[in-house]
mmCIF file of C-alpha atoms in Angstrom:
data_model
loop_
_atom_site.group_PDB
_atom_site.id
_atom_site.type_symbol
_atom_site.label_atom_id
_atom_site.label_comp_id
_atom_site.label_asym_id
_atom_site.label_seq_id
_atom_site.Cartn_x
_atom_site.Cartn_y
_atom_site.Cartn_z
ATOM 1 C CA UNK V 632 -21.660 -25.775 9.176
ATOM 2 C CA UNK V 633 -22.050 -25.880 5.087
ATOM 3 C CA UNK V 634 -24.611 -24.034 5.335
ATOM 4 C CA UNK V 635 -23.274 -21.399 7.905
ATOM 5 C CA UNK V 636 -20.280 -21.885 5.187
ATOM 6 C CA UNK V 637 -22.837 -20.857 2.145
ATOM 7 C CA UNK V 638 -24.882 -17.908 3.581
ATOM 8 C CA UNK V 639 -21.513 -17.077 5.137
ATOM 9 C CA UNK V 640 -19.460 -17.009 1.912
ATOM 10 C CA UNK V 641 -22.063 -15.481 -0.156
ATOM 11 C CA UNK V 642 -22.876 -11.498 2.031
ATOM 12 C CA UNK V 643 -18.581 -11.602 2.212
ATOM 13 C CA UNK V 644 -18.713 -12.040 -1.862
ATOM 14 C CA UNK V 645 -21.659 -9.543 -1.584
ATOM 15 C CA UNK V 646 -18.549 -7.356 -0.042
ATOM 16 C CA UNK V 647 -16.004 -7.316 -2.040
ATOM 17 C CA UNK V 648 -18.154 -6.819 -4.803
ATOM 18 C CA UNK V 649 -18.631 -3.715 -3.838
ATOM 19 C CA UNK V 650 -15.330 -2.338 -1.824
ATOM 20 C CA UNK V 651 -13.566 -3.006 -4.453
ATOM 21 C CA UNK V 652 -16.286 -1.347 -7.276
ATOM 22 C CA UNK V 653 -14.044 2.224 -6.165
ATOM 23 C CA UNK V 654 -11.007 0.552 -7.153
ATOM 24 C CA UNK V 655 -11.185 0.932 -11.380
ATOM 25 C CA UNK V 656 -12.594 4.122 -11.661
ATOM 26 C CA UNK V 657 -9.477 5.748 -8.819
ATOM 27 C CA UNK V 658 -6.616 6.147 -11.552
ATOM 28 C CA UNK V 659 -9.101 8.523 -14.432
ATOM 29 C CA UNK V 660 -10.948 9.800 -10.642
ATOM 30 C CA UNK V 661 -7.334 11.503 -9.537
ATOM 31 C CA UNK V 662 -7.308 12.474 -12.887
ATOM 32 C CA UNK V 663 -9.735 14.018 -13.534
ATOM 33 C CA UNK V 664 -9.386 16.199 -10.603
ATOM 34 C CA UNK V 665 -5.527 16.764 -12.209
ATOM 35 C CA UNK V 666 -3.264 15.063 -9.103
ATOM 36 C CA UNK V 667 -0.393 13.767 -9.643
ATOM 37 C CA UNK V 668 0.928 10.801 -11.015
ATOM 38 C CA UNK V 669 2.282 9.335 -7.447
ATOM 39 C CA UNK V 670 -0.614 10.286 -5.636
ATOM 40 C CA UNK V 671 -3.232 6.526 -6.426
ATOM 41 C CA UNK V 672 0.709 5.342 -4.766
ATOM 42 C CA UNK V 673 0.753 6.977 -1.512
ATOM 43 C CA UNK V 674 -3.403 6.978 -1.605
ATOM 44 C CA UNK V 675 -3.296 4.004 -0.984
ATOM 45 C CA UNK V 676 0.023 3.738 1.113
ATOM 46 C CA UNK V 677 -2.403 5.443 3.103
ATOM 47 C CA UNK V 678 -4.922 3.017 3.776
ATOM 48 C CA UNK V 679 -2.453 0.756 4.178
ATOM 49 C CA UNK V 680 -0.748 2.097 7.307
ATOM 50 C CA UNK V 681 -3.278 2.019 9.416
ATOM 51 C CA UNK V 682 -4.508 -1.300 7.686
ATOM 52 C CA UNK V 683 -1.089 -1.958 9.298
ATOM 53 C CA UNK V 684 -1.040 -0.274 12.102
ATOM 54 C CA UNK V 685 -5.227 -1.642 13.669
ATOM 55 C CA UNK V 686 -4.874 -5.372 12.347
ATOM 56 C CA UNK V 687 -3.553 -7.176 15.542
ATOM 57 C CA UNK V 688 -6.045 -5.409 17.128
ATOM 58 C CA UNK V 689 -8.603 -7.158 15.397
ATOM 59 C CA UNK V 690 -6.512 -9.589 15.081
ATOM 60 C CA UNK V 691 -7.131 -9.553 18.707
ATOM 61 C CA UNK V 692 -10.368 -8.840 19.760
ATOM 62 C CA UNK V 693 -12.529 -9.871 16.307
ATOM 63 C CA UNK V 694 -13.609 -13.679 19.064
ATOM 64 C CA UNK V 695 -14.697 -11.359 21.414
ATOM 65 C CA UNK V 696 -15.926 -8.989 20.075
ATOM 66 C CA UNK V 697 -17.944 -11.624 17.636
ATOM 67 C CA UNK V 698 -17.341 -12.222 14.348
ATOM 68 C CA UNK V 699 -20.383 -11.028 12.542
ATOM 69 C CA UNK V 700 -20.262 -7.423 14.448
ATOM 70 C CA UNK V 701 -16.609 -7.411 13.592
ATOM 71 C CA UNK V 702 -17.536 -7.717 10.217
ATOM 72 C CA UNK V 703 -20.666 -5.417 10.201
ATOM 73 C CA UNK V 704 -18.832 -2.626 12.317
ATOM 74 C CA UNK V 705 -16.086 -2.484 9.354
ATOM 75 C CA UNK V 706 -18.112 -2.730 6.325
ATOM 76 C CA UNK V 707 -19.899 0.659 7.864
ATOM 77 C CA UNK V 708 -16.819 2.189 8.345
ATOM 78 C CA UNK V 709 -15.305 1.317 4.727
ATOM 79 C CA UNK V 710 -18.368 2.574 4.212
ATOM 80 C CA UNK V 711 -17.939 5.865 5.717
ATOM 81 C CA UNK V 712 -14.303 6.034 4.637
ATOM 82 C CA UNK V 713 -15.004 6.119 1.063
ATOM 83 C CA UNK V 714 -17.956 8.566 0.816
ATOM 84 C CA UNK V 715 -15.624 11.364 2.393
ATOM 85 C CA UNK V 716 -13.259 9.848 -0.615
ATOM 86 C CA UNK V 717 -16.119 9.787 -2.725
ATOM 87 C CA UNK V 718 -16.671 13.642 -1.704
ATOM 88 C CA UNK V 719 -12.968 14.507 -1.082
ATOM 89 C CA UNK V 720 -11.226 16.942 -3.810
ATOM 90 C CA UNK V 721 -7.907 17.359 -2.245
ATOM 91 C CA UNK V 722 -4.114 15.544 -3.144
ATOM 92 C CA UNK V 723 -5.078 15.936 2.025
ATOM 93 C CA UNK V 724 -8.237 15.381 2.605
ATOM 94 C CA UNK V 725 -9.406 12.682 -0.331
ATOM 95 C CA UNK V 726 -4.900 10.634 1.666
ATOM 96 C CA UNK V 727 -7.002 11.618 4.995
ATOM 97 C CA UNK V 728 -10.549 9.747 3.309
ATOM 98 C CA UNK V 729 -7.659 6.865 2.508
ATOM 99 C CA UNK V 730 -5.907 6.926 5.769
ATOM 100 C CA UNK V 731 -9.837 6.340 8.032
ATOM 101 C CA UNK V 732 -11.485 3.398 4.714
ATOM 102 C CA UNK V 733 -7.451 1.536 6.019
ATOM 103 C CA UNK V 734 -8.922 1.358 9.729
ATOM 104 C CA UNK V 735 -11.725 -1.154 8.762
ATOM 105 C CA UNK V 736 -10.491 -3.472 6.262
ATOM 106 C CA UNK V 737 -8.665 -5.724 8.846
ATOM 107 C CA UNK V 738 -11.452 -5.561 10.325
ATOM 108 C CA UNK V 739 -13.589 -7.426 8.275
ATOM 109 C CA UNK V 740 -10.885 -10.481 6.607
ATOM 110 C CA UNK V 741 -9.106 -10.680 9.560
ATOM 111 C CA UNK V 742 -13.006 -11.946 11.731
ATOM 112 C CA UNK V 743 -14.420 -13.346 7.693
ATOM 113 C CA UNK V 744 -11.345 -15.691 7.477
ATOM 114 C CA UNK V 745 -11.002 -16.570 11.283
ATOM 115 C CA UNK V 746 -14.382 -16.602 11.233
ATOM 116 C CA UNK V 747 -14.071 -19.727 8.314
ATOM 117 C CA UNK V 748 -11.439 -20.923 9.768
ATOM 118 C CA UNK V 749 -14.027 -22.158 12.619
ATOM 119 C CA UNK V 750 -15.687 -23.149 11.726
ATOM 120 C CA UNK V 751 -14.728 -26.000 9.612
ATOM 121 C CA UNK V 752 -12.376 -27.096 12.926
ATOM 122 C CA UNK V 753 -9.200 -28.395 12.037
ATOM 123 C CA UNK V 754 -10.103 -30.249 9.842
ATOM 124 C CA UNK V 755 -12.150 -28.003 6.620
ATOM 125 C CA UNK V 756 -10.761 -24.610 8.607
ATOM 126 C CA UNK V 757 -8.345 -24.654 5.570
ATOM 127 C CA UNK V 758 -10.408 -26.039 3.301
ATOM 128 C CA UNK V 759 -13.390 -23.295 4.009
ATOM 129 C CA UNK V 760 -10.673 -20.704 4.038
ATOM 130 C CA UNK V 761 -9.743 -21.384 0.620
ATOM 131 C CA UNK V 762 -13.009 -21.426 -0.496
ATOM 132 C CA UNK V 763 -13.484 -18.023 0.738
ATOM 133 C CA UNK V 764 -10.025 -17.165 -0.968
ATOM 134 C CA UNK V 765 -11.615 -18.120 -3.842
ATOM 135 C CA UNK V 766 -15.121 -16.390 -2.912
ATOM 136 C CA UNK V 767 -13.127 -13.084 -2.497
ATOM 137 C CA UNK V 768 -11.171 -13.566 -5.877
ATOM 138 C CA UNK V 769 -14.118 -14.087 -7.663
ATOM 139 C CA UNK V 770 -15.888 -11.105 -6.098
ATOM 140 C CA UNK V 771 -13.649 -8.982 -6.052
ATOM 141 C CA UNK V 772 -12.615 -9.193 -9.668
ATOM 142 C CA UNK V 773 -17.115 -8.376 -10.460
ATOM 143 C CA UNK V 774 -16.841 -5.427 -8.677
ATOM 144 C CA UNK V 775 -13.729 -4.202 -10.732
ATOM 145 C CA UNK V 776 -16.318 -4.899 -14.170
ATOM 146 C CA UNK V 777 -19.883 -3.550 -11.647
ATOM 147 C CA UNK V 778 -17.733 -0.094 -10.613
ATOM 148 C CA UNK V 779 -15.743 0.237 -14.397
ATOM 149 C CA UNK V 780 -18.996 0.029 -15.665
ATOM 150 C CA UNK V 781 -20.781 2.300 -13.989
ATOM 151 C CA UNK V 782 -18.138 4.883 -13.952
ATOM 152 C CA UNK V 783 -18.942 5.206 -17.666
ATOM 153 C CA UNK V 784 -22.138 6.703 -16.974
ATOM 154 C CA UNK V 785 -20.180 9.003 -13.647
ATOM 155 C CA UNK V 786 -17.972 8.465 -10.255
ATOM 156 C CA UNK V 787 -20.685 9.109 -8.213
ATOM 157 C CA UNK V 788 -22.574 6.019 -10.320
ATOM 158 C CA UNK V 789 -19.736 3.200 -8.845
ATOM 159 C CA UNK V 790 -19.555 5.840 -5.136
ATOM 160 C CA UNK V 791 -23.010 5.738 -4.310
ATOM 161 C CA UNK V 792 -23.637 1.369 -6.127
ATOM 162 C CA UNK V 793 -20.667 1.280 -2.959
ATOM 163 C CA UNK V 794 -22.343 2.462 -0.531
ATOM 164 C CA UNK V 795 -25.484 0.194 -1.629
ATOM 165 C CA UNK V 796 -23.803 -3.080 -1.855
ATOM 166 C CA UNK V 797 -21.103 -3.022 1.480
ATOM 167 C CA UNK V 798 -23.958 -1.455 4.167
ATOM 168 C CA UNK V 799 -25.751 -5.000 3.208
ATOM 169 C CA UNK V 800 -23.216 -7.214 3.588
ATOM 170 C CA UNK V 801 -23.457 -5.662 7.925
ATOM 171 C CA UNK V 802 -26.744 -5.680 7.951
ATOM 172 C CA UNK V 803 -27.374 -9.779 5.809
ATOM 173 C CA UNK V 804 -23.559 -10.268 8.540
ATOM 174 C CA UNK V 805 -25.327 -9.113 12.453
ATOM 175 C CA UNK V 806 -29.138 -11.003 11.357
ATOM 176 C CA UNK V 807 -27.612 -14.382 9.440
ATOM 177 C CA UNK V 808 -24.208 -14.849 10.747
ATOM 178 C CA UNK V 809 -24.250 -16.654 13.928
ATOM 179 C CA UNK V 810 -21.654 -16.834 16.283
ATOM 180 C CA UNK V 811 -19.831 -20.203 16.351
ATOM 181 C CA UNK V 812 -19.763 -21.857 19.669
ATOM 182 C CA UNK V 813 -16.452 -21.069 21.439
ATOM 183 C CA UNK V 814 -15.416 -20.199 24.778
ATOM 184 C CA UNK V 815 -15.838 -16.467 25.978
ATOM 185 C CA UNK V 816 -12.388 -14.164 27.266
ATOM 186 C CA UNK V 817 -13.023 -11.094 28.565
ATOM 187 C CA UNK V 818 -9.598 -8.457 27.112
ATOM 188 C CA UNK V 819 -8.188 -6.272 30.140
ATOM 189 C CA UNK V 820 -8.050 -2.449 28.486
ATOM 190 C CA UNK V 821 -4.969 -2.166 27.608
ATOM 191 C CA UNK V 822 -5.216 -4.513 25.142
ATOM 192 C CA UNK V 823 -8.044 -1.746 23.135
ATOM 193 C CA UNK V 824 -5.007 0.068 22.644
ATOM 194 C CA UNK V 825 -4.533 -0.954 18.780
ATOM 195 C CA UNK V 826 -0.429 0.228 19.724
ATOM 196 C CA UNK V 827 -0.688 -2.710 22.921
ATOM 197 C CA UNK V 828 -1.341 -5.112 20.789
ATOM 198 C CA UNK V 829 1.189 -4.832 17.686
ATOM 199 C CA UNK V 830 4.039 -4.440 20.571
ATOM 200 C CA UNK V 831 2.266 -7.381 22.228
ATOM 201 C CA UNK V 832 2.843 -9.934 18.804
ATOM 202 C CA UNK V 833 6.767 -9.920 19.610
ATOM 203 C CA UNK V 834 6.557 -12.579 22.426
ATOM 204 C CA UNK V 835 5.086 -15.213 19.460
ATOM 205 C CA UNK V 836 7.324 -15.043 17.131
ATOM 206 C CA UNK V 837 10.518 -16.316 16.781
ATOM 207 C CA UNK V 838 12.935 -17.288 13.152
ATOM 208 C CA UNK V 839 10.203 -19.526 11.433
ATOM 209 C CA UNK V 840 6.945 -17.576 11.471
ATOM 210 C CA UNK V 841 9.506 -14.075 10.950
ATOM 211 C CA UNK V 842 10.549 -15.602 7.696
ATOM 212 C CA UNK V 843 7.004 -16.118 6.673
ATOM 213 C CA UNK V 844 6.284 -12.740 7.771
ATOM 214 C CA UNK V 845 9.563 -11.977 5.474
ATOM 215 C CA UNK V 846 8.098 -13.815 2.923
ATOM 216 C CA UNK V 847 4.327 -12.341 2.623
ATOM 217 C CA UNK V 848 5.670 -8.900 3.153
ATOM 218 C CA UNK V 849 7.423 -9.109 0.167
ATOM 219 C CA UNK V 850 4.893 -10.888 -1.814
ATOM 220 C CA UNK V 851 1.946 -8.277 -0.601
ATOM 221 C CA UNK V 852 4.624 -5.452 -2.570
ATOM 222 C CA UNK V 853 4.284 -7.840 -5.388
ATOM 223 C CA UNK V 854 0.896 -7.256 -5.411
ATOM 224 C CA UNK V 855 -0.187 -3.559 -5.077
ATOM 225 C CA UNK V 856 2.921 -2.595 -6.105
ATOM 226 C CA UNK V 857 1.729 -4.461 -10.045
ATOM 227 C CA UNK V 858 -1.208 -3.643 -9.541
ATOM 228 C CA UNK V 859 -1.665 0.288 -8.885
ATOM 229 C CA UNK V 860 0.486 0.792 -11.873
ATOM 230 C CA UNK V 861 -1.091 -1.495 -13.660
ATOM 231 C CA UNK V 862 -4.299 0.397 -13.089
ATOM 232 C CA UNK V 863 -2.948 3.617 -13.468
ATOM 233 C CA UNK V 864 0.008 2.245 -17.039
ATOM 234 C CA UNK V 865 -3.488 1.057 -19.219
ATOM 235 C CA UNK V 866 -4.998 4.533 -18.236
ATOM 236 C CA UNK V 867 -1.911 7.174 -18.725
ATOM 237 C CA UNK V 868 -1.030 4.684 -21.354
ATOM 238 C CA UNK V 869 -3.118 3.042 -23.631
ATOM 239 C CA UNK V 870 -5.864 6.185 -23.094
ATOM 240 C CA UNK V 871 -7.551 2.794 -21.957
ATOM 241 C CA UNK V 872 -11.950 3.315 -20.490
ATOM 242 C CA UNK V 873 -12.655 2.419 -16.957
ATOM 243 C CA UNK V 874 -15.099 -0.005 -19.012
ATOM 244 C CA UNK V 875 -11.491 -2.281 -19.906
ATOM 245 C CA UNK V 876 -10.003 -2.460 -16.176
ATOM 246 C CA UNK V 877 -12.784 -3.924 -15.250
ATOM 247 C CA UNK V 878 -13.352 -5.988 -18.071
ATOM 248 C CA UNK V 879 -9.462 -7.759 -17.383
ATOM 249 C CA UNK V 880 -10.300 -7.989 -13.734
ATOM 250 C CA UNK V 881 -13.420 -9.874 -14.178
ATOM 251 C CA UNK V 882 -11.621 -11.976 -17.009
ATOM 252 C CA UNK V 883 -8.967 -12.750 -13.767
ATOM 253 C CA UNK V 884 -11.693 -12.954 -11.418
ATOM 254 C CA UNK V 885 -12.555 -16.042 -13.542
ATOM 255 C CA UNK V 886 -9.545 -17.558 -14.326
ATOM 256 C CA UNK V 887 -8.344 -17.286 -10.581
ATOM 257 C CA UNK V 888 -12.042 -19.158 -9.918
ATOM 258 C CA UNK V 889 -10.504 -21.453 -11.365
ATOM 259 C CA UNK V 890 -7.287 -22.178 -9.755
ATOM 260 C CA UNK V 891 -8.301 -21.928 -6.205
ATOM 261 C CA UNK V 892 -11.328 -24.715 -7.288
ATOM 262 C CA UNK V 893 -9.394 -27.079 -9.434
ATOM 263 C CA UNK V 894 -5.716 -26.403 -9.767
ATOM 264 C CA UNK V 895 -5.343 -25.188 -5.736
ATOM 265 C CA UNK V 896 -6.910 -28.705 -4.887
ATOM 266 C CA UNK V 897 -5.116 -30.432 -7.754
ATOM 267 C CA UNK V 898 -1.648 -28.950 -6.155
ATOM 268 C CA UNK V 899 -2.517 -29.449 -2.368
ATOM 269 C CA UNK V 900 -2.722 -32.883 -2.875
ATOM 270 C CA UNK V 901 0.939 -33.271 -4.369
ATOM 271 C CA UNK V 902 2.867 -31.532 -2.865
ATOM 272 C CA UNK V 903 2.499 -29.703 0.528
ATOM 273 C CA UNK V 904 1.796 -26.405 1.386
ATOM 274 C CA UNK V 905 5.060 -24.278 1.438
ATOM 275 C CA UNK V 906 6.202 -26.158 -1.271
ATOM 276 C CA UNK V 907 3.064 -25.478 -3.242
ATOM 277 C CA UNK V 908 4.114 -21.861 -2.878
ATOM 278 C CA UNK V 909 7.119 -22.080 -3.325
ATOM 279 C CA UNK V 910 5.734 -23.257 -7.194
ATOM 280 C CA UNK V 911 3.527 -20.115 -6.927
ATOM 281 C CA UNK V 912 5.250 -17.390 -6.192
ATOM 282 C CA UNK V 913 8.813 -18.774 -8.818
ATOM 283 C CA UNK V 914 5.141 -19.266 -11.534
ATOM 284 C CA UNK V 915 4.398 -15.824 -10.722
ATOM 285 C CA UNK V 916 7.657 -14.186 -10.693
ATOM 286 C CA UNK V 917 8.043 -16.082 -14.812
ATOM 287 C CA UNK V 918 5.912 -13.687 -15.674
ATOM 288 C CA UNK V 919 6.560 -10.345 -14.532
ATOM 289 C CA UNK V 920 10.194 -10.402 -15.474
ATOM 290 C CA UNK V 921 8.670 -11.029 -18.950
ATOM 291 C CA UNK V 922 5.591 -8.432 -19.099
ATOM 292 C CA UNK V 923 8.287 -5.376 -19.065
ATOM 293 C CA UNK V 924 9.448 -6.364 -22.263
ATOM 294 C CA UNK V 925 6.642 -6.900 -24.171
ATOM 295 C CA UNK V 926 6.766 -5.247 -27.785
ATOM 296 C CA UNK V 927 2.577 -4.419 -27.706
ATOM 297 C CA UNK V 928 -0.087 -4.324 -25.973
ATOM 298 C CA UNK V 929 -1.962 -7.987 -26.306
ATOM 299 C CA UNK V 930 1.261 -8.913 -24.516
ATOM 300 C CA UNK V 931 1.147 -6.666 -21.885
ATOM 301 C CA UNK V 932 -1.911 -7.705 -20.884
ATOM 302 C CA UNK V 933 -1.798 -11.207 -21.457
ATOM 303 C CA UNK V 934 1.388 -11.514 -19.268
ATOM 304 C CA UNK V 935 -0.880 -9.552 -16.664
ATOM 305 C CA UNK V 936 -3.212 -11.770 -16.795
ATOM 306 C CA UNK V 937 -0.946 -14.595 -15.706
ATOM 307 C CA UNK V 938 0.384 -12.747 -13.856
ATOM 308 C CA UNK V 939 -2.566 -12.363 -11.566
ATOM 309 C CA UNK V 940 -4.160 -16.144 -12.277
ATOM 310 C CA UNK V 941 -0.756 -16.855 -10.730
ATOM 311 C CA UNK V 942 -1.538 -14.201 -7.987
ATOM 312 C CA UNK V 943 -4.909 -15.131 -6.641
ATOM 313 C CA UNK V 944 -3.854 -18.564 -6.170
ATOM 314 C CA UNK V 945 -1.101 -17.894 -4.180
ATOM 315 C CA UNK V 946 -3.457 -15.609 -1.399
ATOM 316 C CA UNK V 947 -5.294 -18.849 0.145
ATOM 317 C CA UNK V 948 -2.278 -20.732 0.600
ATOM 318 C CA UNK V 949 -0.608 -18.261 2.481
ATOM 319 C CA UNK V 950 -4.012 -17.325 3.750
ATOM 320 C CA UNK V 951 -4.088 -21.289 6.099
ATOM 321 C CA UNK V 952 -0.145 -20.958 6.415
ATOM 322 C CA UNK V 953 -0.649 -17.727 8.401
ATOM 323 C CA UNK V 954 -4.147 -19.237 9.906
ATOM 324 C CA UNK V 955 -1.847 -21.612 10.868
ATOM 325 C CA UNK V 956 -0.862 -19.506 14.641
ATOM 326 C CA UNK V 957 -4.106 -18.532 15.757
ATOM 327 C CA UNK V 958 -4.959 -15.832 16.046
ATOM 328 C CA UNK V 959 -2.379 -13.219 17.514
ATOM 329 C CA UNK V 960 -0.820 -14.185 14.902
ATOM 330 C CA UNK V 961 -3.060 -13.889 12.075
ATOM 331 C CA UNK V 962 -3.246 -9.945 12.696
ATOM 332 C CA UNK V 963 0.532 -9.991 13.174
ATOM 333 C CA UNK V 964 0.503 -11.904 9.702
ATOM 334 C CA UNK V 965 -2.438 -9.097 8.527
ATOM 335 C CA UNK V 966 -0.207 -6.681 9.508
ATOM 336 C CA UNK V 967 3.051 -7.084 7.528
ATOM 337 C CA UNK V 968 1.104 -8.218 3.949
ATOM 338 C CA UNK V 969 -0.222 -4.571 5.257
ATOM 339 C CA UNK V 970 3.258 -2.714 5.761
ATOM 340 C CA UNK V 971 4.131 -5.354 2.300
ATOM 341 C CA UNK V 972 0.759 -3.381 0.997
ATOM 342 C CA UNK V 973 2.351 0.646 1.843
ATOM 343 C CA UNK V 974 5.068 -0.346 0.723
ATOM 344 C CA UNK V 975 4.170 -1.605 -2.685
ATOM 345 C CA UNK V 976 1.746 1.204 -3.003
ATOM 346 C CA UNK V 977 3.453 4.524 -2.131
ATOM 347 C CA UNK V 978 6.615 2.822 -3.713
ATOM 348 C CA UNK V 979 4.876 2.268 -7.732
ATOM 349 C CA UNK V 980 3.771 6.064 -7.483
ATOM 350 C CA UNK V 981 6.770 6.988 -7.501
ATOM 351 C CA UNK V 982 8.575 4.684 -8.794
ATOM 352 C CA UNK V 983 5.921 5.603 -11.602
ATOM 353 C CA UNK V 984 6.642 9.189 -11.866
ATOM 354 C CA UNK V 985 10.490 8.365 -12.774
ATOM 355 C CA UNK V 986 9.976 5.670 -15.492
ATOM 356 C CA UNK V 987 6.650 4.371 -16.207
ATOM 357 C CA UNK V 988 8.097 0.247 -15.899
ATOM 358 C CA UNK V 989 9.890 0.885 -12.724
ATOM 359 C CA UNK V 990 7.334 -0.604 -10.574
ATOM 360 C CA UNK V 991 7.266 -3.007 -12.881
ATOM 361 C CA UNK V 992 10.797 -4.225 -12.530
ATOM 362 C CA UNK V 993 10.495 -3.192 -9.335
ATOM 363 C CA UNK V 994 7.174 -6.254 -8.738
ATOM 364 C CA UNK V 995 9.827 -9.022 -9.375
ATOM 365 C CA UNK V 996 12.427 -8.811 -7.650
ATOM 366 C CA UNK V 997 10.337 -8.673 -4.739
ATOM 367 C CA UNK V 998 7.619 -12.038 -5.835
ATOM 368 C CA UNK V 999 12.008 -13.701 -5.959
ATOM 369 C CA UNK V 1000 12.655 -12.858 -2.838
ATOM 370 C CA UNK V 1001 9.413 -14.336 -1.876
ATOM 371 C CA UNK V 1002 10.032 -17.537 -3.737
ATOM 372 C CA UNK V 1003 13.728 -16.906 -1.422
ATOM 373 C CA UNK V 1004 11.983 -16.754 1.595
ATOM 374 C CA UNK V 1005 9.243 -19.459 1.549
ATOM 375 C CA UNK V 1006 12.022 -21.843 -0.064
ATOM 376 C CA UNK V 1007 13.891 -20.675 3.625
ATOM 377 C CA UNK V 1008 10.602 -21.396 5.700
ATOM 378 C CA UNK V 1009 10.119 -24.732 4.371
ATOM 379 C CA UNK V 1010 13.236 -25.975 5.389
ATOM 380 C CA UNK V 1011 13.012 -24.368 8.673
ATOM 381 C CA UNK V 1012 9.082 -25.879 8.778
ATOM 382 C CA UNK V 1013 11.145 -29.603 7.451
ATOM 383 C CA UNK V 1014 13.703 -28.616 10.883
ATOM 384 C CA UNK V 1015 10.986 -28.582 13.002
ATOM 385 C CA UNK V 1016 9.195 -31.608 12.846
#
């Protein structure tokens, strides 16, 4: 089991290095083409919209298609969408490319989490998901760093590097990842329809799950509203080169890795996961409230790094809680997160066009709401048990 986990984690990490390489150059890429400031949020919202619609479909299908096949298919589809994105030179084509890319993001992310959760079985499933989240955090940061450095050479270099790594990850998954033993079910043709998969989740929902989903949506809104605004802000306001974005995200990735390997396990021992998530969300809210009030570039960057580190801590905890109810509900959870990403990315661009500080205030309010929903959810869980 440990060998399989190590092999898959390495492949998963390689893919996330690749998928994040272009994020570091996107603000500069858009500026070079003369796109309006709101476009960075609109493009991300397009990707999140298609991800929102398709996530329950991948949640249902991943185990039936095969986790390795689903993972590889998603990686290849993402690569194709990103190649289109790199060749686009109008806002419409760029938005359509991101829409296509979003169809494949949840394919590899959902299949990855469900694979390691099933690989670890009941006793180690949560621990394996936490390790995978740590790998994702560290490798996403490495991708930002590598992409930012390549972006100083040319945008094409970053896009080409991304395509190479994503294709390598897909090929390695097909060659080296073996499916865990399980009872394979056949799906009806109706379940091949992603919209019917989204609709079919309704029978599994109750007040407890809906409150959890509300917290997930607010947290996801914050993550993407802040990230999109921050990436554009340091380019637009500070004139940082793409390499600076990569260096900042690499630093955050190292801190996030330490948090996920050491702080999160300690927190899980001292608190149950539903109480732990309240602590993490609360700390993030404080950092976000202070950030727009900072009076210097140094203070702004330091507070941003603090927030990013806290944000890296919440994701594995929430993913573990989300995976407790099976693949279909986890697919719905990913849809809710994607919806938050879509709204967060869209409003980041629109708010930024009104006032460059507004996305940061909106992020703080949304994280505060995540705290409130998580407190309610913890009480609901206590009442159920």
